Amino acid sequence: MEDHLKYDVAIMGGGLAGLALSIQLAKKNYSVILFEKEKYPFHKVCGEYISMESWNFLEELGVPLSTLNLPIIDTLNLTAPNGKSFRTKLPLGGFGISRYKMDNLLVSLAKQGGAQILEETKVNDVCFNDDKFIIQYISKKSAGSKQIEASSCCGAFGKRSNLDVKWNRDFVAKKNSRINNFIAVKYHIKTEWPANVIGLHNFSNGYCGISQIEEQKYCLCYLTTAENLKKSGNSIQQMQETILYRNPILKSIFSSSEFIFQSPVTISQISFAKKSLVENHLLLLGDAAGMITPLCGNGMSMALHSSKMAATLIDLFLSKKIDRKKMENGYQQLWRSHFSNRVVAGRILQHFFGSVLLSNLFVGAFKAFPFLAKNIIKKTHGKPF
Ligand SMILES: Cc1cc2nc3c(=O)[nH]c(=O)nc-3n(C[C@H](O)[C@H](O)[C@H](O)COP(=O)(O)OP(=O)(O)OC[C@H]3O[C@@H](n4cnc5c(N)ncnc54)[C@H](O)[C@@H]3O)c2cc1C
């Protein structure tokens, strides 16, 4: 193999986790290559509310958040399917920015820092042999499959990728259940909604978030079961009108807003099942390591935080201070100590909010005992890192 095809670090997937990792390791002068199957900038299904726990970390990476005039969100407005609403201050709060803009800011920083970014390039396979990784990929710009070699390798390929299927990871092999067969839909809209409030509106077997992003636009994004779409003849429009609109607040938002996209961005086969953190010596980051239910609003912070943990351990490994086994074990221990309880709390909440009866009851209980809501929010969020 030629010299220029060897890297210290190979990263598969250029979402928040992969891009943040590439910036941190390129800053330490390691040779970094990142593969992203799409072309930046591009839209992604996400509620686009980032918990404040990530603010300092993003600024340290070089994202000039305080100059971007982004909406700061400090209040949650929760509505039940029957339209009853509950409002509370968020302990830490967050800010709004589209993934189109955020991922693009991060990729520019990664390139400036010296990471090699291969866009429109999909990784097809990774093998670990003789203490190194061989990564096979295919690029839109050139014919045929190519390969490179790397000393360390991370999977930051998100919720579900071709590699999950290829490796038949446990969560892919599991039969459809209440935690692993969701779909999600996202729009950008212009509407009337307070800039400091994130709305979380429940409906039968799902919930829809609304919050402001840059340029006074709003992100309107919902998660529901694949079953709800099937019941609606696989028509998103019909599902919205017959299921979401039963919550009067959602009916009003959908009917009175200006939709910026011609058609929404959508994804399917979302699973909140437990995932492995290391697979064939690859460290898994962000959603590839486990997904917290979106009603908790901090999957992005977990993705960023996991990149910081991985960067620390990979640095120790590449500078020969620890061996590969210690790197892998150390990463898993760190991940579990910070995220395991949050992910479990999110999964429990998801069950309650799927049911019309229970989410009506929950909102009623929060109105009577507001401290309950504050405690639940704390259990699903972390601290600045
Ligand atoms: C409906 C919904 C709403 C959400 N709302 C919020 C919210 O408001 N706040 C919040 O904090 N979190 C939210 N989340 C969670 C958040 O979106 C994720 O946790 C976050 O995007 C994870 O980042 P990531 O880097 O792990 O993955 P991603 O951002 O998904 O990036 C993975 C990247 O890998 C690429 N890729 C995949 N396979 C390959 C391959 N083989 N080769 C090359 N590239 C590949 C993909 O194209 C993608 O760009 C929401 C999630 C959903 C489903």
CSV table of N, CA, C and O and ligand atoms in Angstrom, one decimal, residues 12-18 35-38 40 42 44-51 99 103 121-124 156-163 183-185 198 221-223 267 270 272 285-288 291-292 294 297-301 303, ligand 1:
chain,number,residue,atom,x,y,z
A,12,MET,N,-16.0,7.3,9.8
A,12,MET,CA,-17.0,7.0,8.9
A,12,MET,C,-18.3,7.7,9.3
A,12,MET,O,-18.9,7.4,10.3
A,13,GLY,N,-18.7,8.7,8.5
A,13,GLY,CA,-19.9,9.5,8.8
A,13,GLY,C,-19.5,10.9,9.3
A,13,GLY,O,-18.8,11.1,10.2
A,14,GLY,N,-20.1,11.9,8.6
A,14,GLY,CA,-19.7,13.3,8.9
A,14,GLY,C,-20.9,14.0,9.4
A,14,GLY,O,-21.3,15.1,8.9
A,15,GLY,N,-21.6,13.5,10.5
A,15,GLY,CA,-22.6,14.3,11.2
A,15,GLY,C,-21.9,15.0,12.3
A,15,GLY,O,-20.6,15.2,12.3
A,16,LEU,N,-22.6,15.4,13.4
A,16,LEU,CA,-22.0,16.1,14.5
A,16,LEU,C,-20.8,15.3,15.1
A,16,LEU,O,-19.7,15.9,15.4
A,17,ALA,N,-21.0,14.0,15.4
A,17,ALA,CA,-20.0,13.2,16.1
A,17,ALA,C,-18.8,13.1,15.3
A,17,ALA,O,-17.7,13.4,15.8
A,18,GLY,N,-18.9,12.7,14.0
A,18,GLY,CA,-17.7,12.5,13.2
A,18,GLY,C,-17.0,13.8,12.9
A,18,GLY,O,-15.8,13.8,13.0
A,35,PHE,N,-15.2,10.1,5.9
A,35,PHE,CA,-16.0,9.8,4.8
A,35,PHE,C,-17.4,10.2,5.0
A,35,PHE,O,-18.0,9.9,6.1
A,36,GLU,N,-18.0,10.9,4.1
A,36,GLU,CA,-19.5,11.3,4.2
A,36,GLU,C,-20.1,11.0,2.9
A,36,GLU,O,-19.7,11.4,1.9
A,37,LYS,N,-21.2,10.3,3.0
A,37,LYS,CA,-21.9,9.8,1.8
A,37,LYS,C,-22.6,11.0,1.0
A,37,LYS,O,-22.9,10.9,-0.2
A,38,GLU,N,-23.0,12.0,1.8
A,38,GLU,CA,-23.7,13.1,1.2
A,38,GLU,C,-22.8,14.3,0.8
A,38,GLU,O,-21.6,14.2,1.1
A,40,TYR,N,-22.1,18.3,1.4
A,40,TYR,CA,-22.5,19.5,2.3
A,40,TYR,C,-22.8,20.7,1.4
A,40,TYR,O,-22.1,20.9,0.4
A,42,PHE,N,-26.4,20.0,3.6
A,42,PHE,CA,-27.6,19.2,3.3
A,42,PHE,C,-28.5,19.2,4.5
A,42,PHE,O,-28.0,19.3,5.6
A,44,LYS,N,-31.1,17.5,7.3
A,44,LYS,CA,-31.2,16.3,8.0
A,44,LYS,C,-32.4,16.3,8.9
A,44,LYS,O,-32.8,17.4,9.4
A,45,VAL,N,-33.0,15.1,9.1
A,45,VAL,CA,-34.2,15.1,10.1
A,45,VAL,C,-33.6,15.3,11.5
A,45,VAL,O,-32.8,14.5,11.9
A,46,CYS,N,-34.0,16.3,12.1
A,46,CYS,CA,-33.6,16.6,13.5
A,46,CYS,C,-34.4,17.8,14.0
A,46,CYS,O,-34.8,18.6,13.2
A,47,GLY,N,-34.7,17.8,15.3
A,47,GLY,CA,-35.5,18.9,15.9
A,47,GLY,C,-34.7,20.3,15.9
A,47,GLY,O,-35.3,21.3,16.1
A,48,GLU,N,-33.4,20.2,15.8
A,48,GLU,CA,-32.5,21.4,15.7
A,48,GLU,C,-32.5,22.3,16.9
A,48,GLU,O,-32.3,23.5,16.9
A,49,TYR,N,-32.8,21.7,18.1
A,49,TYR,CA,-32.7,22.4,19.4
A,49,TYR,C,-31.5,21.7,20.1
A,49,TYR,O,-31.5,20.5,20.3
A,50,ILE,N,-30.4,22.5,20.3
A,50,ILE,CA,-29.2,22.0,20.9
A,50,ILE,C,-29.2,22.4,22.4
A,50,ILE,O,-29.3,23.6,22.7
A,51,SER,N,-29.1,21.4,23.3
A,51,SER,CA,-29.0,21.7,24.7
A,51,SER,C,-27.7,22.6,25.0
A,51,SER,O,-26.7,22.4,24.4
A,99,ARG,N,-29.4,22.0,11.0
A,99,ARG,CA,-28.3,21.0,10.8
A,99,ARG,C,-27.6,21.5,9.5
A,99,ARG,O,-26.4,21.2,9.3
A,103,ASP,N,-23.8,21.6,10.5
A,103,ASP,CA,-22.9,20.6,9.9
A,103,ASP,C,-21.9,21.3,8.9
A,103,ASP,O,-20.7,21.0,8.8
A,121,THR,N,-19.0,10.1,-0.6
A,121,THR,CA,-18.2,8.9,-0.5
A,121,THR,C,-18.7,8.0,0.6
A,121,THR,O,-18.8,8.4,1.7
A,122,LYS,N,-19.1,6.8,0.1
A,122,LYS,CA,-19.7,5.9,1.1
A,122,LYS,C,-18.8,4.7,1.5
A,122,LYS,O,-18.2,4.1,0.6
A,123,VAL,N,-18.7,4.5,2.8
A,123,VAL,CA,-17.8,3.3,3.2
A,123,VAL,C,-18.7,2.1,3.0
A,123,VAL,O,-19.8,2.0,3.5
A,124,ASN,N,-18.1,1.1,2.4
A,124,ASN,CA,-18.8,-0.2,2.1
A,124,ASN,C,-18.4,-1.3,3.1
A,124,ASN,O,-19.2,-2.2,3.4
A,156,ALA,N,-19.2,6.8,13.0
A,156,ALA,CA,-20.1,7.9,13.4
A,156,ALA,C,-21.2,8.0,12.3
A,156,ALA,O,-21.5,9.1,11.9
A,157,PHE,N,-21.7,6.9,11.9
A,157,PHE,CA,-22.6,6.8,10.8
A,157,PHE,C,-24.1,6.9,11.1
A,157,PHE,O,-24.9,6.6,10.3
A,158,GLY,N,-24.4,7.4,12.3
A,158,GLY,CA,-25.8,7.8,12.6
A,158,GLY,C,-26.7,6.6,13.0
A,158,GLY,O,-26.2,5.5,13.4
A,159,LYS,N,-28.0,6.9,12.8
A,159,LYS,CA,-29.0,6.0,13.4
A,159,LYS,C,-29.0,4.6,12.8
A,159,LYS,O,-29.2,3.6,13.5
A,160,ARG,N,-28.8,4.5,11.5
A,160,ARG,CA,-28.9,3.2,10.8
A,160,ARG,C,-28.2,3.4,9.5
A,160,ARG,O,-28.6,4.2,8.7
A,161,SER,N,-27.2,2.6,9.2
A,161,SER,CA,-26.4,2.7,8.0
A,161,SER,C,-26.3,1.4,7.3
A,161,SER,O,-26.6,0.3,7.9
A,162,ASN,N,-25.7,1.4,6.1
A,162,ASN,CA,-25.5,0.2,5.3
A,162,ASN,C,-24.5,-0.7,6.2
A,162,ASN,O,-24.6,-2.0,6.1
A,163,LEU,N,-23.7,-0.1,7.0
A,163,LEU,CA,-22.7,-0.9,7.8
A,163,LEU,C,-23.4,-1.7,8.9
A,163,LEU,O,-23.0,-2.8,9.2
A,183,ILE,N,-40.7,6.4,12.4
A,183,ILE,CA,-40.4,7.3,11.3
A,183,ILE,C,-40.3,8.7,11.8
A,183,ILE,O,-40.9,9.0,12.8
A,184,ALA,N,-39.7,9.6,11.0
A,184,ALA,CA,-39.6,11.0,11.4
A,184,ALA,C,-39.7,11.9,10.2
A,184,ALA,O,-39.3,11.5,9.1
A,185,VAL,N,-40.3,13.1,10.4
A,185,VAL,CA,-40.6,14.0,9.3
A,185,VAL,C,-40.2,15.4,9.8
A,185,VAL,O,-40.4,15.8,10.9
A,198,ILE,N,-39.6,26.2,23.3
A,198,ILE,CA,-39.7,24.9,22.4
A,198,ILE,C,-41.0,24.3,22.8
A,198,ILE,O,-41.4,24.1,23.9
A,221,CYS,N,-40.8,19.3,13.5
A,221,CYS,CA,-40.2,18.0,13.3
A,221,CYS,C,-41.0,17.0,14.2
A,221,CYS,O,-41.1,17.2,15.4
A,222,TYR,N,-41.4,15.9,13.6
A,222,TYR,CA,-42.1,14.9,14.5
A,222,TYR,C,-41.7,13.5,14.3
A,222,TYR,O,-41.1,13.1,13.3
A,223,LEU,N,-41.9,12.7,15.4
A,223,LEU,CA,-41.5,11.3,15.4
A,223,LEU,C,-42.8,10.5,15.6
A,223,LEU,O,-43.6,10.9,16.5
A,267,ILE,N,-37.2,10.2,7.5
A,267,ILE,CA,-36.4,9.0,7.7
A,267,ILE,C,-37.3,7.9,8.3
A,267,ILE,O,-38.3,8.2,8.9
A,270,ILE,N,-36.2,4.0,12.6
A,270,ILE,CA,-35.4,4.5,13.7
A,270,ILE,C,-35.6,3.5,14.9
A,270,ILE,O,-36.7,3.1,15.2
A,272,PHE,N,-34.6,2.7,19.0
A,272,PHE,CA,-34.0,3.2,20.3
A,272,PHE,C,-33.4,2.1,21.1
A,272,PHE,O,-33.2,2.2,22.3
A,285,LEU,N,-19.7,6.2,17.8
A,285,LEU,CA,-20.0,7.5,18.4
A,285,LEU,C,-21.4,7.9,18.0
A,285,LEU,O,-21.9,7.5,17.0
A,286,GLY,N,-21.9,8.9,18.8
A,286,GLY,CA,-23.2,9.5,18.4
A,286,GLY,C,-24.3,8.4,18.3
A,286,GLY,O,-24.3,7.4,19.1
A,287,ASP,N,-25.2,8.6,17.4
A,287,ASP,CA,-26.3,7.7,17.3
A,287,ASP,C,-25.9,6.3,16.9
A,287,ASP,O,-26.6,5.3,17.2
A,288,ALA,N,-24.7,6.1,16.3
A,288,ALA,CA,-24.3,4.7,16.0
A,288,ALA,C,-24.0,3.9,17.3
A,288,ALA,O,-24.0,2.7,17.3
A,291,MET,N,-29.2,5.6,20.6
A,291,MET,CA,-30.0,6.8,20.4
A,291,MET,C,-30.9,7.1,21.5
A,291,MET,O,-31.7,6.3,21.9
A,292,ILE,N,-30.8,8.4,22.0
A,292,ILE,CA,-31.8,8.8,23.0
A,292,ILE,C,-33.0,9.3,22.3
A,292,ILE,O,-32.9,9.9,21.3
A,294,PRO,N,-35.9,11.4,20.9
A,294,PRO,CA,-35.8,12.8,20.6
A,294,PRO,C,-36.6,13.7,21.6
A,294,PRO,O,-36.3,14.9,21.7
A,297,GLY,N,-34.5,15.8,23.6
A,297,GLY,CA,-33.8,17.0,23.0
A,297,GLY,C,-32.3,17.1,23.3
A,297,GLY,O,-31.8,18.2,23.4
A,298,ASN,N,-31.6,16.0,23.5
A,298,ASN,CA,-30.2,16.1,23.6
A,298,ASN,C,-29.3,15.1,22.9
A,298,ASN,O,-28.2,14.9,23.3
A,299,GLY,N,-29.9,14.5,21.9
A,299,GLY,CA,-29.1,13.5,21.1
A,299,GLY,C,-27.8,14.2,20.5
A,299,GLY,O,-26.8,13.6,20.4
A,300,MET,N,-28.0,15.4,20.0
A,300,MET,CA,-26.9,16.1,19.4
A,300,MET,C,-25.8,16.4,20.4
A,300,MET,O,-24.6,16.2,20.1
A,301,SER,N,-26.2,16.7,21.7
A,301,SER,CA,-25.1,16.9,22.7
A,301,SER,C,-24.4,15.6,23.1
A,301,SER,O,-23.2,15.6,23.3
A,303,ALA,N,-23.9,13.2,21.0
A,303,ALA,CA,-23.0,12.9,19.8
A,303,ALA,C,-21.8,13.7,20.0
A,303,ALA,O,-20.6,13.2,19.8
B,1,LIG,C1,-37.2,13.2,14.9
B,1,LIG,C2,-35.9,13.5,15.6
B,1,LIG,C3,-35.7,14.7,16.2
B,1,LIG,C4,-34.5,15.0,16.9
B,1,LIG,N1,-34.4,16.2,17.5
B,1,LIG,C5,-33.3,16.5,18.2
B,1,LIG,C6,-33.2,17.8,18.9
B,1,LIG,O1,-34.0,18.7,18.8
B,1,LIG,N2,-32.1,18.0,19.6
B,1,LIG,C7,-31.1,17.0,19.7
B,1,LIG,O2,-30.1,17.3,20.4
B,1,LIG,N3,-31.2,15.9,19.1
B,1,LIG,C8,-32.2,15.6,18.3
B,1,LIG,N4,-32.3,14.4,17.6
B,1,LIG,C9,-31.2,13.5,17.7
B,1,LIG,C10,-30.0,13.9,16.8
B,1,LIG,O3,-30.5,14.2,15.5
B,1,LIG,C11,-29.0,12.9,16.7
B,1,LIG,O4,-28.7,12.4,18.0
B,1,LIG,C12,-27.7,13.4,16.0
B,1,LIG,O5,-27.9,13.8,14.7
B,1,LIG,C13,-26.6,12.3,16.0
B,1,LIG,O6,-25.5,12.8,15.3
B,1,LIG,P1,-24.5,11.7,14.6
B,1,LIG,O7,-23.3,12.5,14.2
B,1,LIG,O8,-24.4,10.5,15.5
B,1,LIG,O9,-25.3,11.2,13.4
B,1,LIG,P2,-25.8,12.0,12.0
B,1,LIG,O10,-25.9,13.4,12.2
B,1,LIG,O11,-27.0,11.2,11.6
B,1,LIG,O12,-24.6,11.7,11.0
B,1,LIG,C14,-24.3,10.5,10.5
B,1,LIG,C15,-23.7,10.7,9.1
B,1,LIG,O13,-23.1,9.5,8.6
B,1,LIG,C16,-23.3,9.5,7.2
B,1,LIG,N5,-23.2,8.1,6.8
B,1,LIG,C17,-24.0,7.0,7.1
B,1,LIG,N6,-23.5,5.9,6.6
B,1,LIG,C18,-22.3,6.2,5.9
B,1,LIG,C19,-21.4,5.4,5.2
B,1,LIG,N7,-21.5,4.1,5.1
B,1,LIG,N8,-20.4,6.1,4.6
B,1,LIG,C20,-20.2,7.5,4.7
B,1,LIG,N9,-21.1,8.2,5.4
B,1,LIG,C21,-22.1,7.6,6.0
B,1,LIG,C22,-24.7,10.0,7.0
B,1,LIG,O14,-24.9,10.5,5.7
B,1,LIG,C23,-24.7,11.1,8.1
B,1,LIG,O15,-24.3,12.4,7.6
B,1,LIG,C24,-33.5,14.1,16.9
B,1,LIG,C25,-33.6,12.9,16.2
B,1,LIG,C26,-34.8,12.6,15.6
B,1,LIG,C27,-34.9,11.3,14.8
